[in-house]
Coordinates of C-alpha atoms in Angstrom, one line a residue:
X1 CA 21.5 71.2 58.7
X2 CA 17.8 69.9 58.0
X3 CA 17.7 66.4 58.2
X4 CA 16.6 64.9 54.9
X5 CA 12.5 63.4 54.8
X6 CA 12.1 60.0 54.1
X7 CA 10.2 60.1 50.9
X8 CA 7.0 57.9 52.4
X9 CA 6.0 54.6 49.8
X10 CA 3.1 54.6 48.1
X11 CA 0.1 52.2 49.7
X12 CA 0.3 50.6 46.5
X13 CA 3.5 49.8 46.2
X14 CA 3.6 48.7 50.1
X15 CA 0.5 46.6 49.1
X16 CA 2.5 45.0 45.8
X17 CA 5.4 44.2 48.3
X18 CA 3.7 42.7 50.6
X19 CA 1.8 40.5 48.5
X20 CA 4.9 39.2 46.1
X21 CA 5.9 35.2 47.7
X22 CA 9.3 34.8 48.4
X23 CA 10.9 33.1 45.9
X24 CA 12.6 29.5 46.7
X25 CA 16.0 29.1 46.7
X26 CA 17.7 27.5 43.6
X27 CA 17.2 23.6 43.2
X28 CA 20.6 21.7 43.6
X29 CA 22.4 19.2 41.7
X30 CA 20.0 16.7 43.1
X31 CA 17.3 17.8 42.6
X32 CA 17.9 18.4 38.3
X33 CA 18.8 14.7 38.7
X34 CA 16.0 13.4 40.6
X35 CA 13.1 15.2 38.3
X36 CA 15.1 14.5 35.3
X37 CA 15.7 10.7 36.2
X38 CA 12.0 10.4 37.0
X39 CA 11.1 12.2 34.5
X40 CA 13.3 8.9 32.3
X41 CA 11.7 6.9 34.2
X42 CA 8.0 7.7 33.1
X43 CA 9.4 8.4 30.0
X44 CA 10.5 4.5 29.4
X45 CA 7.7 3.3 31.1
X46 CA 4.6 5.0 29.0
X47 CA 6.4 3.8 25.7
X48 CA 7.6 0.6 27.1
X49 CA 5.1 -1.1 24.6
X50 CA 5.7 1.8 21.3
X51 CA 8.8 -0.1 20.2
X52 CA 7.7 -3.4 18.0
X53 CA 4.9 -2.2 15.6
X54 CA 4.9 -1.5 11.8
X55 CA 5.5 1.0 9.1
X56 CA 2.0 2.1 8.8
X57 CA -0.2 5.1 7.0
X58 CA 2.5 7.2 5.5
X59 CA 5.7 4.8 6.8
X60 CA 4.5 2.6 4.0
X61 CA 5.6 5.9 1.4
X62 CA 7.4 8.0 3.2
X63 CA 9.7 4.4 3.8
X64 CA 9.0 1.7 2.0
X65 CA 8.3 3.2 -1.3
X66 CA 10.5 6.2 -0.9
X67 CA 13.5 5.5 -3.1
X68 CA 15.6 8.5 -2.4
X69 CA 15.9 8.2 1.2
X70 CA 17.6 4.0 0.7
X71 CA 21.0 3.6 -0.2
X72 CA 22.1 4.2 -3.8
X73 CA 19.0 6.9 -3.4
X74 CA 19.1 10.7 -4.9
X75 CA 19.5 11.7 -1.5
X76 CA 20.6 15.3 -2.9
X77 CA 17.2 15.7 -4.5
X78 CA 15.9 14.0 -1.6
X79 CA 16.5 17.2 0.7
X80 CA 15.7 19.6 -1.9
X81 CA 12.6 19.1 -3.0
X82 CA 9.0 18.2 -1.1
X83 CA 9.2 15.3 1.3
X84 CA 6.2 13.2 -1.4
X85 CA 8.7 14.6 -4.6
X86 CA 9.9 10.3 -4.9
X87 CA 6.1 10.7 -6.0
X88 CA 6.0 13.4 -8.2
X89 CA 7.7 14.2 -11.6
X90 CA 11.3 15.9 -12.3
X91 CA 10.7 19.6 -10.7
X92 CA 7.0 19.0 -9.3
X93 CA 5.8 19.2 -6.1
X94 CA 3.5 16.6 -4.6
X95 CA 3.3 18.4 -1.1
X96 CA 3.7 21.4 1.0
X97 CA 6.1 20.2 2.9
X98 CA 9.6 20.8 2.0
X99 CA 11.6 19.2 5.5
X100 CA 15.4 18.2 5.2
X101 CA 16.0 17.7 8.3
X102 CA 13.2 15.0 8.4
X103 CA 14.2 14.0 5.0
X104 CA 18.0 12.9 6.1
X105 CA 16.8 12.0 9.7
X106 CA 14.6 9.0 7.6
X107 CA 17.9 8.3 5.1
X108 CA 19.7 7.8 8.5
X109 CA 17.6 5.4 10.4
X110 CA 17.2 3.5 7.2
X111 CA 20.9 3.2 6.6
X112 CA 20.9 1.9 10.7
X113 CA 18.0 -0.4 10.7
X114 CA 16.6 -1.1 7.1
X115 CA 13.3 -2.5 7.6
X116 CA 13.6 -3.1 11.6
X117 CA 11.0 -1.0 12.7
X118 CA 12.5 -1.5 16.5
X119 CA 15.2 0.9 15.9
X120 CA 12.8 3.5 14.1
X121 CA 11.1 3.6 17.2
X122 CA 13.5 3.5 19.8
X123 CA 15.3 6.8 18.0
X124 CA 11.2 8.2 18.0
X125 CA 11.9 7.8 21.9
X126 CA 14.8 9.0 22.3
X127 CA 14.3 12.2 21.0
X128 CA 11.2 12.7 23.3
X129 CA 13.9 12.5 26.1
X130 CA 16.0 14.5 24.5
X131 CA 13.1 17.1 24.6
X132 CA 12.0 16.5 28.0
X133 CA 15.7 17.2 29.3
X134 CA 16.6 20.0 27.5
X135 CA 12.5 21.4 28.3
X136 CA 13.7 21.1 32.0
X137 CA 16.8 23.0 31.5
X138 CA 14.8 25.6 29.8
X139 CA 12.3 25.9 32.6
X140 CA 15.0 25.5 35.2
X141 CA 16.5 29.1 32.9
X142 CA 13.2 30.7 32.8
X143 CA 13.5 30.7 37.0
X144 CA 10.5 28.8 37.3
X145 CA 10.3 27.1 41.3
X146 CA 11.9 23.7 41.2
X147 CA 8.7 21.6 42.1
X148 CA 7.0 23.6 39.0
X149 CA 9.8 22.7 36.7
X150 CA 9.3 19.3 37.4
X151 CA 5.8 18.5 37.3
X152 CA 5.9 19.9 33.7
X153 CA 8.4 17.8 32.6
X154 CA 6.5 15.3 33.8
X155 CA 3.3 15.7 32.4
X156 CA 4.8 16.7 29.1
X157 CA 6.8 13.5 28.9
X158 CA 3.5 11.1 30.2
X159 CA 0.9 13.3 27.6
X160 CA -1.1 10.6 25.4
X161 CA -1.3 13.5 23.0
X162 CA 2.2 12.7 22.0
X163 CA 1.7 9.2 21.1
X164 CA 1.1 9.8 17.4
X165 CA 4.7 12.1 17.2
X166 CA 6.8 9.2 19.2
X167 CA 4.9 5.8 18.6
X168 CA 4.6 6.6 14.4
X169 CA 7.9 6.5 13.0
X170 CA 6.3 9.1 10.5
X171 CA 5.5 11.4 13.6
X172 CA 9.2 12.4 13.9
X173 CA 9.1 15.8 12.6
X174 CA 7.3 17.1 15.8
X175 CA 10.3 15.6 18.0
X176 CA 12.9 16.9 15.6
X177 CA 11.7 20.2 15.7
X178 CA 11.1 20.6 19.2
X179 CA 14.6 19.0 19.9
X180 CA 16.2 21.8 18.1
X181 CA 13.9 24.9 19.5
X182 CA 14.2 24.0 23.2
X183 CA 17.6 24.0 22.3
X184 CA 17.6 27.5 20.6
X185 CA 15.1 28.9 23.3
X186 CA 18.4 27.8 26.0
X187 CA 20.5 30.0 23.7
X188 CA 18.1 32.3 23.5
X189 CA 18.5 33.0 27.2
X190 CA 22.0 32.7 27.8
X191 CA 22.5 34.9 25.4
X192 CA 20.0 37.6 26.8
X193 CA 21.9 37.2 29.9
X194 CA 25.2 36.9 28.5
X195 CA 25.7 39.0 25.0
X196 CA 28.0 36.5 23.6
X197 CA 27.5 36.4 20.0
X198 CA 28.5 32.6 20.3
X199 CA 25.2 31.7 22.0
X200 CA 23.0 33.8 19.7
X201 CA 24.3 32.5 16.6
X202 CA 23.6 29.1 17.9
X203 CA 20.2 30.1 18.6
X204 CA 19.7 31.3 15.1
X205 CA 21.3 28.2 14.2
X206 CA 19.1 25.8 16.2
X207 CA 16.1 27.6 14.5
X208 CA 17.2 27.3 11.2
X209 CA 17.4 23.4 11.8
X210 CA 13.9 23.0 13.5
X211 CA 12.6 25.4 10.6
X212 CA 13.8 22.4 8.2
X213 CA 12.3 19.7 10.6
X214 CA 9.1 21.5 10.4
X215 CA 7.4 24.2 9.3
X216 CA 5.3 24.7 12.9
X217 CA 9.0 26.2 14.0
X218 CA 7.6 29.8 12.3
X219 CA 5.4 30.3 15.5
X220 CA 8.4 30.0 17.2
X221 CA 8.8 33.6 16.9
X222 CA 5.9 34.1 19.1
X223 CA 7.2 32.6 21.1
X224 CA 10.4 34.3 21.5
X225 CA 9.1 37.2 21.4
X226 CA 5.9 37.0 23.8
X227 CA 8.8 35.3 26.3
X228 CA 11.3 38.0 26.0
X229 CA 8.0 40.7 26.9
X230 CA 7.1 38.6 30.0
X231 CA 10.9 38.2 30.9
X232 CA 11.6 42.4 30.8
X233 CA 8.1 42.8 32.7
X234 CA 9.3 40.9 35.3
X235 CA 12.5 43.2 35.4
X236 CA 10.2 45.8 35.6
X237 CA 10.8 47.2 32.1
X238 CA 7.8 49.5 31.2
X239 CA 6.3 48.3 28.3
X240 CA 7.2 50.2 25.0
X241 CA 11.0 49.7 25.5
X242 CA 10.9 46.1 26.6
X243 CA 8.8 45.4 23.0
X244 CA 11.4 47.1 21.1
X245 CA 14.4 45.1 22.8
X246 CA 12.8 41.6 22.2
X247 CA 11.9 42.9 18.7
X248 CA 15.8 43.8 17.7
X249 CA 16.7 40.3 19.6
X250 CA 14.1 38.0 17.3
X251 CA 15.0 40.3 14.3
X252 CA 17.9 37.4 13.5
X253 CA 15.0 34.9 13.9
X254 CA 13.0 37.1 11.6
X255 CA 15.8 36.7 8.7
X256 CA 15.9 33.2 9.2
X257 CA 12.3 32.4 8.7
X258 CA 12.0 35.0 5.6
X259 CA 15.0 33.2 4.0
X260 CA 13.2 30.0 4.8
X261 CA 10.4 31.1 3.3
X262 CA 12.0 32.2 0.0
X263 CA 14.4 29.2 -0.3
X264 CA 10.9 27.1 0.3
X265 CA 8.8 29.0 -2.2
X266 CA 12.1 28.5 -4.8
X267 CA 12.1 25.2 -4.0
X268 CA 8.2 24.0 -4.6
X269 CA 7.5 26.5 -6.8
X270 CA 4.5 28.0 -4.2
X271 CA 3.7 28.9 -1.2
X272 CA 0.7 26.7 -0.5
X273 CA -0.7 24.0 -2.8
X274 CA -4.2 23.6 -2.0
X275 CA -6.4 20.0 -2.2
X276 CA -9.2 19.8 -5.0
X277 CA -11.5 19.9 -1.5
X278 CA -9.6 22.3 0.2
X279 CA -11.8 24.3 2.6
X280 CA -12.4 28.0 1.9
X281 CA -11.5 30.7 4.8
X282 CA -15.3 31.1 5.7
X283 CA -15.4 27.7 6.8
X284 CA -12.1 27.4 8.2
X285 CA -12.7 30.9 10.2
X286 CA -16.2 30.0 11.6
X287 CA -14.4 26.1 12.8
X288 CA -11.6 27.5 14.6
X289 CA -13.6 28.4 17.6
X290 CA -15.1 24.6 17.6
X291 CA -11.2 23.0 16.9
X292 CA -9.6 25.4 20.0
X293 CA -11.8 24.0 22.3
X294 CA -11.2 20.6 20.6
X295 CA -7.5 21.1 21.2
X296 CA -8.3 22.7 24.9
X297 CA -10.2 19.6 26.0
X298 CA -7.6 17.0 24.1
X299 CA -4.7 18.9 26.7
X300 CA -6.1 18.9 29.5
X301 CA -8.3 16.3 29.5
X302 CA -6.7 13.4 27.3
X303 CA -9.1 10.7 27.7
X304 CA -10.3 9.7 23.7
X305 CA -7.8 9.4 21.2
X306 CA -7.5 8.3 17.3
X307 CA -5.9 9.1 14.1
X308 CA -9.3 11.1 13.1
X309 CA -11.7 13.0 15.2
X310 CA -15.5 14.4 14.9
X311 CA -14.9 17.9 14.5
X312 CA -16.0 18.6 11.0
X313 CA -16.0 21.6 9.1
X314 CA -18.6 23.9 10.0
X315 CA -20.7 26.2 7.1
X316 CA -23.7 27.9 5.8
X317 CA -25.2 25.1 5.9
X318 CA -24.4 23.2 9.0
X319 CA -23.8 26.1 11.2
X320 CA -25.7 25.7 14.4
X321 CA -25.3 26.7 18.2
X322 CA -23.9 24.1 19.4
X323 CA -21.2 24.6 16.4
X324 CA -20.3 28.1 16.9
X325 CA -22.3 29.9 20.4
X326 CA -21.5 27.1 22.2
X327 CA -17.9 27.3 21.5
X328 CA -17.4 30.7 21.5
X329 CA -19.1 31.0 25.2
X330 CA -16.7 27.7 26.3
X331 CA -13.7 30.3 24.8
X332 CA -14.6 33.5 26.3
X333 CA -15.0 32.2 29.7
X334 CA -11.6 30.1 29.5
X335 CA -9.9 33.8 27.9
X336 CA -11.0 35.3 30.8
X337 CA -10.0 32.7 33.2
X338 CA -6.5 32.9 31.5
X339 CA -6.5 36.7 31.7
X340 CA -7.1 36.5 35.7
X341 CA -4.1 33.6 35.9
X342 CA -1.9 36.1 33.3
X343 CA -1.8 39.0 36.1
X344 CA -1.1 36.2 38.7
X345 CA 2.6 34.9 37.7
X346 CA 5.0 34.8 34.8
X347 CA 4.7 30.6 35.0
X348 CA 0.6 31.7 33.8
X349 CA 2.0 34.0 31.1
X350 CA 4.9 32.0 29.5
X351 CA 2.2 29.1 29.6
X352 CA -0.3 30.5 27.8
X353 CA 2.6 31.8 25.1
X354 CA 4.0 28.5 24.6
X355 CA 0.4 26.8 24.3
X356 CA -1.4 29.2 22.3
X357 CA 1.4 30.7 19.7
X358 CA 1.5 27.3 17.5
X359 CA -2.1 26.6 17.5
X360 CA -3.0 30.4 16.3
X361 CA -0.6 30.3 13.6
X362 CA -0.9 26.6 12.2
X363 CA -3.0 25.0 14.3
X364 CA -0.6 22.1 15.0
X365 CA -3.0 18.7 15.0
X366 CA 0.1 16.8 16.7
X367 CA -0.2 19.6 19.8
X368 CA 3.8 18.1 20.4
X369 CA 4.8 22.0 21.1
X370 CA 1.8 23.0 22.6
X371 CA 1.8 20.8 25.4
X372 CA 4.7 22.2 26.9
X373 CA 2.9 25.1 27.3
X374 CA -0.2 22.8 28.8
X375 CA 2.2 21.0 31.5
X376 CA 3.6 25.0 32.3
X377 CA -0.1 25.7 33.1
X378 CA -0.4 22.3 34.9
X379 CA 3.1 22.5 37.2
X380 CA 2.6 26.1 38.2
X381 CA -1.1 25.6 39.3
X382 CA -0.3 22.6 41.1
X383 CA 2.7 24.3 43.3
X384 CA 0.3 27.5 43.4
X385 CA -2.7 25.6 45.2
X386 CA -0.1 23.8 47.4
X387 CA 1.3 26.6 48.3
X388 CA -1.5 28.2 49.5
X389 CA -3.5 25.4 51.1
X390 CA 0.1 24.7 52.9
X391 CA 1.4 28.0 53.4
X392 CA 3.2 27.9 56.4
X393 CA 5.8 25.3 55.3
X394 CA 7.4 25.7 51.9
X395 CA 8.7 21.9 51.7
X396 CA 5.9 20.5 52.7
X397 CA 3.4 21.9 49.8
X398 CA 6.6 21.3 47.3
X399 CA 6.1 17.8 48.3
X400 CA 2.3 17.8 48.1
X401 CA 2.5 19.7 44.7
X402 CA 5.0 16.7 43.4
X403 CA 3.1 13.9 44.9
X404 CA 0.2 15.3 43.1
X405 CA 2.1 16.2 40.0
X406 CA 3.6 12.5 40.2
X407 CA -0.3 11.2 40.0
X408 CA -1.3 12.8 37.2
X409 CA 1.7 12.4 35.3
X410 CA 1.3 8.4 36.3
X411 CA -2.2 8.8 34.9
X412 CA -1.2 10.2 31.9
X413 CA 1.3 7.4 31.3
X414 CA -1.3 4.9 31.7
X415 CA -3.1 6.0 28.9
X416 CA -0.3 6.3 26.5
X417 CA 0.7 3.1 27.6
X418 CA -3.0 2.2 26.5
X419 CA -3.1 4.1 23.5
X420 CA 0.1 2.9 21.8
X421 CA -1.2 -0.7 20.2
X422 CA -3.5 1.5 18.1
X423 CA -0.8 2.2 16.6
X424 CA 1.0 -1.0 16.2
X425 CA -0.7 -1.7 12.7
X426 CA -3.0 -0.3 10.2
X427 CA -5.8 -2.4 11.2
X428 CA -5.6 -1.4 15.0
X429 CA -5.2 2.0 13.9
X430 CA -8.6 2.5 11.8
X431 CA -10.5 0.3 14.1
X432 CA -10.2 3.0 16.5
X433 CA -10.6 5.8 14.3
X434 CA -14.0 4.6 13.7
X435 CA -15.0 3.8 17.5
X436 CA -13.7 7.7 17.9
X437 CA -15.9 9.0 14.8
X438 CA -18.1 6.1 13.7
X439 CA -20.0 8.8 10.9
X440 CA -16.6 9.2 9.3
X441 CA -16.5 7.6 5.8
X442 CA -12.8 8.0 5.3
X443 CA -12.0 6.1 8.8
X444 CA -14.2 3.4 7.5
X445 CA -12.7 3.5 3.4
X446 CA -9.2 3.4 5.1
X447 CA -10.0 0.6 7.6
X448 CA -11.9 -1.6 5.1
X449 CA -8.3 -1.0 2.7
X450 CA -6.4 -2.9 5.9
X451 CA -9.2 -5.3 6.2
X452 CA -8.8 -6.7 2.5
X453 CA -4.6 -6.9 2.9
X454 CA -5.3 -8.9 5.5
X455 CA -7.4 -10.9 3.9
X456 CA -10.3 -10.5 6.2
X457 CA -12.7 -10.1 3.0
X458 CA -16.0 -9.8 4.7
X459 CA -15.3 -7.6 7.1
X460 CA -13.8 -5.1 4.3
X461 CA -16.8 -5.0 2.3
X462 CA -19.1 -4.4 5.1
X463 CA -17.0 -1.8 6.1
X464 CA -16.7 -0.4 2.9
X465 CA -20.6 -0.7 1.9
X466 CA -20.9 1.8 5.4
X467 CA -18.4 4.4 4.0
X468 CA -20.0 4.5 0.8
X469 CA -23.5 4.9 2.7
X470 CA -22.0 7.7 4.2
X471 CA -20.5 9.2 1.1
X472 CA -21.6 8.0 -2.1
X473 CA -18.5 9.5 -4.3
X474 CA -16.3 8.7 -2.0
X475 CA -13.0 7.7 -4.2
X476 CA -10.7 5.6 -1.8
X477 CA -13.9 3.1 -0.9
X478 CA -14.2 2.6 -4.8
X479 CA -11.4 1.8 -5.3
X480 CA -10.6 -0.4 -2.2
X481 CA -14.3 -1.9 -3.0
X482 CA -12.4 -2.6 -7.0
X483 CA -9.6 -4.2 -4.8
X484 CA -11.6 -7.1 -3.2
X485 CA -13.1 -7.5 -6.3
X486 CA -10.0 -8.3 -8.2
X487 CA -8.9 -10.4 -5.4
X488 CA -12.2 -12.4 -6.1
X489 CA -11.9 -12.5 -9.6
X490 CA -15.3 -10.5 -9.7
X491 CA -14.0 -9.0 -12.7
X492 CA -16.7 -6.8 -13.9
X493 CA -17.5 -5.2 -10.7
X494 CA -13.8 -4.8 -10.2
X495 CA -13.7 -3.0 -14.1
X496 CA -16.6 -0.7 -12.7
X497 CA -15.2 1.0 -9.8
X498 CA -12.0 1.3 -11.2
X499 CA -13.2 2.7 -14.1
X500 CA -14.9 5.0 -12.9
X501 CA -12.1 6.2 -10.6
X502 CA -9.8 6.9 -13.4
X503 CA -12.3 8.8 -15.6
X504 CA -12.7 11.2 -12.6
X505 CA -9.2 10.9 -11.6
X506 CA -7.2 9.6 -14.6
X507 CA -3.6 9.8 -12.3
X508 CA -4.9 7.0 -9.2
X509 CA -2.2 5.2 -9.8
X510 CA -3.8 2.5 -7.3
X511 CA -7.1 2.6 -9.6
X512 CA -4.6 1.9 -12.7
X513 CA -2.2 -0.4 -11.6
X514 CA -5.2 -3.0 -9.9
X515 CA -7.0 -2.0 -12.9
X516 CA -4.2 -3.8 -15.2
X517 CA -3.9 -6.6 -12.8
X518 CA -7.7 -7.4 -13.5
X519 CA -7.3 -7.3 -17.3
X520 CA -3.8 -9.0 -17.1
X521 CA -5.6 -11.7 -14.8
X522 CA -8.0 -12.4 -17.4
X523 CA -5.1 -13.0 -20.2
X524 CA -5.8 -9.2 -22.1
X525 CA -2.7 -8.1 -21.3
X526 CA -3.1 -5.7 -24.2
X527 CA -5.1 -3.9 -22.1
X528 CA -3.0 -4.0 -18.9
X529 CA -0.4 -2.3 -21.7
X530 CA -2.6 0.6 -22.7
X531 CA -3.7 1.3 -19.5
X532 CA 0.4 1.5 -18.5
X533 CA 1.5 3.4 -21.5
X534 CA -1.1 5.8 -20.9
X535 CA 0.1 5.7 -17.4
X536 CA 3.7 6.7 -18.5
X537 CA 2.5 9.6 -20.5
X538 CA -0.2 11.0 -17.1
X539 CA 2.4 10.1 -14.7
X540 CA 5.7 11.0 -14.9
X541 CA 7.0 9.6 -11.8
X542 CA 6.0 5.9 -12.3
X543 CA 7.0 6.4 -16.3
X544 CA 10.1 3.9 -15.6
X545 CA 8.4 1.3 -13.0
X546 CA 5.3 1.3 -15.7
X547 CA 7.7 0.6 -18.3
X548 CA 9.2 -2.7 -16.3
X549 CA 5.6 -3.7 -16.1
X550 CA 5.2 -3.3 -20.1
X551 CA 8.2 -5.6 -20.7
X552 CA 7.3 -8.3 -18.1
X553 CA 3.8 -7.9 -19.8
X554 CA 5.3 -8.5 -23.1
X555 CA 7.1 -11.5 -22.0
X556 CA 4.1 -13.2 -20.8
X557 CA 2.7 -12.3 -23.9
X558 CA 5.7 -13.8 -25.8
X559 CA 6.8 -10.8 -27.5
X560 CA 10.5 -11.2 -25.7
X561 CA 12.2 -8.9 -28.2
X562 CA 9.5 -6.0 -27.5
X563 CA 10.3 -6.4 -23.6
X564 CA 14.2 -7.0 -24.1
X565 CA 13.4 -3.1 -25.8
X566 CA 11.8 -1.5 -23.2
X567 CA 14.0 -2.3 -20.1
X568 CA 17.1 -1.7 -22.4
X569 CA 15.1 1.6 -22.7
X570 CA 15.5 2.1 -18.9
X571 CA 19.8 1.8 -18.9
X572 CA 20.5 5.3 -18.0
X573 CA 18.1 5.4 -15.2
X574 CA 19.4 2.0 -14.0
X575 CA 23.3 3.2 -13.9
X576 CA 22.5 5.9 -11.8
X577 CA 19.7 5.2 -9.4
X578 CA 19.4 3.2 -6.3
X579 CA 15.5 2.1 -6.3
X580 CA 15.2 -1.3 -5.4
X581 CA 12.1 -1.1 -7.9
X582 CA 13.6 -0.1 -11.0
X583 CA 17.2 -2.4 -10.3
X584 CA 14.7 -5.4 -10.9
X585 CA 14.8 -4.3 -14.7
X586 CA 18.6 -5.8 -14.6
X587 CA 17.3 -9.1 -13.5
X588 CA 14.5 -9.2 -16.1
X589 CA 17.5 -8.6 -18.8
X590 CA 19.3 -11.3 -17.9
X591 CA 16.8 -13.7 -17.5
X592 CA 15.9 -12.7 -21.4
X593 CA 19.9 -12.7 -22.6
X594 CA 20.0 -16.3 -21.3
X595 CA 17.0 -17.4 -22.5
X596 CA 18.4 -15.8 -26.3
X597 CA 21.6 -17.7 -25.4
X598 CA 23.4 -14.5 -25.1
X599 CA 25.4 -15.9 -22.1
X600 CA 28.4 -12.7 -21.9
X601 CA 25.0 -10.6 -21.6
X602 CA 23.3 -12.2 -19.1
X603 CA 25.9 -12.3 -17.2
X604 CA 26.5 -8.8 -17.2
X605 CA 22.7 -8.2 -16.2
X606 CA 23.0 -10.1 -13.6
X607 CA 26.1 -9.4 -12.2
X608 CA 24.9 -5.8 -12.3
X609 CA 21.5 -6.5 -10.1
X610 CA 23.5 -7.8 -7.5
X611 CA 26.4 -4.9 -7.7
X612 CA 23.9 -2.4 -7.1
X613 CA 21.6 -4.1 -4.8
X614 CA 24.6 -5.4 -2.5
X615 CA 23.5 -5.1 1.3
X616 CA 19.9 -5.1 1.0
X617 CA 17.9 -6.4 3.5
X618 CA 15.1 -6.6 1.8
X619 CA 13.2 -10.3 1.5
X620 CA 12.4 -10.0 -1.9
X621 CA 15.3 -8.1 -3.5
X622 CA 17.1 -11.0 -1.5
X623 CA 15.1 -14.0 -3.2
X624 CA 15.7 -12.2 -7.1
X625 CA 19.6 -12.4 -5.4
X626 CA 19.7 -16.3 -4.2
X627 CA 18.2 -16.8 -8.4
X628 CA 20.7 -14.3 -10.2
X629 CA 23.4 -16.1 -8.2
X630 CA 22.4 -19.9 -9.1
X631 CA 21.7 -18.6 -13.2
X632 CA 25.8 -16.9 -13.0
X633 CA 26.4 -20.4 -11.6
X634 CA 25.1 -22.2 -14.5
X635 CA 26.5 -20.2 -17.2
X636 CA 29.9 -20.0 -15.6
X637 CA 30.0 -24.2 -15.4

């Protein structure tokens, strides 16, 4: 009987086996609890001063002026249209953003906290904490080294790039999207190992909710596909079968994304609505290298943050070595480094996938999701570096890596703590904007508007003048200067600026309303009424509100019959709306009826106003409620 010869292993196979590092044992529950506990402490510390900021910037429109999300508002209309639909007419879209989960989130928070911002901020911080905890669970399921998992979530929890999503109330779409995406990925990995239909269904459902939170979730399909490929390659699966298997597993997510795109198109009536000054494809393409370098800098060297940065679009008139060649050289060097890391370990491959996929697809300016990839890269890199420096003692190398990671997370938490106050109010926000980008006209215009709202008119005029020096045709600066002129009763100057804006943009609401105010203060009510009558035709979303303004002006001019007729024309709207800005018409009607001696009609109008505004937390509404109750007591005596 001939003995069977044992085949010799190839030298390459032997080398591969020799180079393969032993995998550390899976961390026990105490290690998980410690890692998550530290992440929670870091998050609480980083956002300890972020709970008392005011409603600023988009908050003032999406929350304060959005009647749809308030009690009694048309919530169905809100979730079946774009997030700015409250500013548009019926059937119109005011933006590219259909985010019903985000809209529902605003409505929920409004019912819970009203206009008390602390609750809104706490909900954002808790959402960020949930993302962090889910992110840790995801990294554990991806079988990253325990130290790498801990460091990654600490860095993610503390990173100052998240301030715009966590500290700013209107930044919550990133948080909601990330909660559902992390949950979806966890269920996807569970289904990949277990093949249970319930896991797969949960993963797709959570992905759908992520899409309904923010459109950036479309990039998740790339993350899923390439992450699946990486995990299959780890199991020595050939590339082609791995790609086909990953594509098959991603098919339900592709179907969900397609349904989302179709439904979104049906509701918004467009795929993408371009602004009048939107850049062309060539400008976007030329700007991408410098933008990508900027995103990388903000992710790994986050020392300068603000609402707007000095990255300018590149076109034929300003193209140069510094905004094209230098970024391309830097990207080439970084790409080579990323390729070298890609070949070493799956943690680097997964990190690159999570970082680049959202950026390549949508240029996510908030960086919330890409930072998870950057944190993975930092966690994996520190763990590998400590392993090389202390290669004889695994526990000691992990402790060294964890200590370094904790220091980095601590530094990032301090940066976050310092950046939070920037988003506390409009003045602080745009003062930081000017510091970060002193040559931006729009930043100066925003700051000038905030100064005038704060009564700092001298500073406001200086900043607005600077904005117009940088860009003489800036609409926002002309409006802000016109508002200041109205406040200072320089009516000729106000008319010049505001009329110039309306000649170019007849639907500019603020310019129209400020010019009407200027006419009213000069005792020219008929010209104010003419402006609002024109506004009713041009701005359908403002039709009812402008009707109330016209009625008030008629009343001031002594035309009570005309005022009553205008208000009574709104009765069908008043019987179905929950908007306090429109419900005030009931109070005005009560006043008109009372003055005319129509006691029963006045009582009915006052009572309708009180019922419709019951439970309101708005100070102005409650003041009118007090007046209505006083009038009712007199009428009933």
